């Protein structure tokens, strides 16, 4: 393997591994030592540093070889649909989320009925991140993309499963009830519960992000690839 790809793979492993270790085995002793605010500060710094390392290594890694033609038409169409769904899940997860850190988390988990994106999955933010990353792997099927964005997929979906365990310990029966009323895996039928305003907000963001893709990323995306 090219040394630059090995550097990227190492960065991706450290990025995922540090999140897992800090959120699981080291969380309780570090919170006891630093307090909740101190722990979150350390967690955030390590997350930013390891992600920065991975992004830097990605930029230095060689392009290709490709598993199939990059930026092919079918991949663009799939990515357009998937990124819209990803944004819808992410936007919908920003309010009323029992998994979010909050002093009222137990009360919310115990009383909330799954609606909106939570009727799709109880981890809409994590699934949104995973779907976004997967869509870009489809577009650019090369080792460096797989290493960086594959790490996000693993962290998002594996982190969701670990979050279930952590919340079960923290919230007890409240989280048990929330798990029983919701699903880890997305339910397509749940999208019918998402309010029209959320679909419109996600659409506006999707159009804006795709428009910014060319000046910021150097590649025209979404509808802007064929318009203008």
mmCIF file of N, CA and C in Angstrom, residues 10-26 46 50 151 154-155 162:
data_model
loop_
_atom_site.group_PDB
_atom_site.id
_atom_site.type_symbol
_atom_site.label_atom_id
_atom_site.label_comp_id
_atom_site.label_asym_id
_atom_site.label_seq_id
_atom_site.Cartn_x
_atom_site.Cartn_y
_atom_site.Cartn_z
ATOM 1 N N UNK A 10 -4.292 5.149 8.911
ATOM 2 C CA UNK A 10 -3.943 5.301 10.327
ATOM 3 C C UNK A 10 -4.747 6.436 10.960
ATOM 4 N N UNK A 11 -4.849 7.553 10.234
ATOM 5 C CA UNK A 11 -5.610 8.696 10.747
ATOM 6 C C UNK A 11 -7.077 8.325 10.931
ATOM 7 N N UNK A 12 -7.647 7.600 9.971
ATOM 8 C CA UNK A 12 -9.052 7.208 10.061
ATOM 9 C C UNK A 12 -9.294 6.275 11.249
ATOM 10 N N UNK A 13 -8.368 5.343 11.474
ATOM 11 C CA UNK A 13 -8.492 4.415 12.602
ATOM 12 C C UNK A 13 -8.401 5.160 13.929
ATOM 13 N N UNK A 14 -7.467 6.099 14.032
ATOM 14 C CA UNK A 14 -7.335 6.879 15.266
ATOM 15 C C UNK A 14 -8.570 7.748 15.482
ATOM 16 N N UNK A 15 -9.096 8.324 14.409
ATOM 17 C CA UNK A 15 -10.299 9.151 14.499
ATOM 18 C C UNK A 15 -11.461 8.357 15.083
ATOM 19 N N UNK A 16 -11.705 7.180 14.535
ATOM 20 C CA UNK A 16 -12.812 6.347 15.033
ATOM 21 C C UNK A 16 -12.491 5.793 16.418
ATOM 22 N N UNK A 17 -11.268 5.272 16.582
ATOM 23 C CA UNK A 17 -10.905 4.648 17.848
ATOM 24 C C UNK A 17 -10.938 5.601 19.012
ATOM 25 N N UNK A 18 -10.470 6.849 18.808
ATOM 26 C CA UNK A 18 -10.480 7.815 19.904
ATOM 27 C C UNK A 18 -11.902 8.155 20.334
ATOM 28 N N UNK A 19 -12.823 8.232 19.370
ATOM 29 C CA UNK A 19 -14.225 8.478 19.719
ATOM 30 C C UNK A 19 -14.792 7.332 20.554
ATOM 31 N N UNK A 20 -14.500 6.117 20.121
ATOM 32 C CA UNK A 20 -15.023 4.945 20.824
ATOM 33 C C UNK A 20 -14.471 4.872 22.240
ATOM 34 N N UNK A 21 -13.167 5.026 22.394
ATOM 35 C CA UNK A 21 -12.537 4.914 23.707
ATOM 36 C C UNK A 21 -13.011 6.016 24.644
ATOM 37 N N UNK A 22 -13.075 7.252 24.130
ATOM 38 C CA UNK A 22 -13.481 8.377 24.982
ATOM 39 C C UNK A 22 -14.951 8.282 25.393
ATOM 40 N N UNK A 23 -15.789 7.803 24.484
ATOM 41 C CA UNK A 23 -17.214 7.749 24.802
ATOM 42 C C UNK A 23 -17.604 6.511 25.598
ATOM 43 N N UNK A 24 -16.698 5.531 25.673
ATOM 44 C CA UNK A 24 -17.023 4.298 26.397
ATOM 45 C C UNK A 24 -16.152 4.131 27.649
ATOM 46 N N UNK A 25 -15.003 3.505 27.515
ATOM 47 C CA UNK A 25 -14.218 3.118 28.689
ATOM 48 C C UNK A 25 -13.636 4.299 29.455
ATOM 49 N N UNK A 26 -13.297 5.394 28.780
ATOM 50 C CA UNK A 26 -12.673 6.513 29.475
ATOM 51 C C UNK A 26 -13.654 7.609 29.897
ATOM 52 N N UNK A 46 -9.922 16.586 20.871
ATOM 53 C CA UNK A 46 -9.391 15.364 20.255
ATOM 54 C C UNK A 46 -10.134 15.055 18.957
ATOM 55 N N UNK A 50 -8.076 14.897 15.448
ATOM 56 C CA UNK A 50 -8.013 13.642 14.688
ATOM 57 C C UNK A 50 -8.725 13.760 13.347
ATOM 58 N N UNK A 151 -14.836 5.689 7.413
ATOM 59 C CA UNK A 151 -14.668 5.880 8.855
ATOM 60 C C UNK A 151 -15.879 6.606 9.444
ATOM 61 N N UNK A 154 -18.756 4.043 9.688
ATOM 62 C CA UNK A 154 -18.538 3.142 10.831
ATOM 63 C C UNK A 154 -18.818 3.860 12.141
ATOM 64 N N UNK A 155 -18.309 5.083 12.268
ATOM 65 C CA UNK A 155 -18.485 5.829 13.512
ATOM 66 C C UNK A 155 -19.945 6.183 13.735
ATOM 67 N N UNK A 162 -23.717 1.982 20.128
ATOM 68 C CA UNK A 162 -23.107 2.212 21.442
ATOM 69 C C UNK A 162 -23.904 3.238 22.240
#
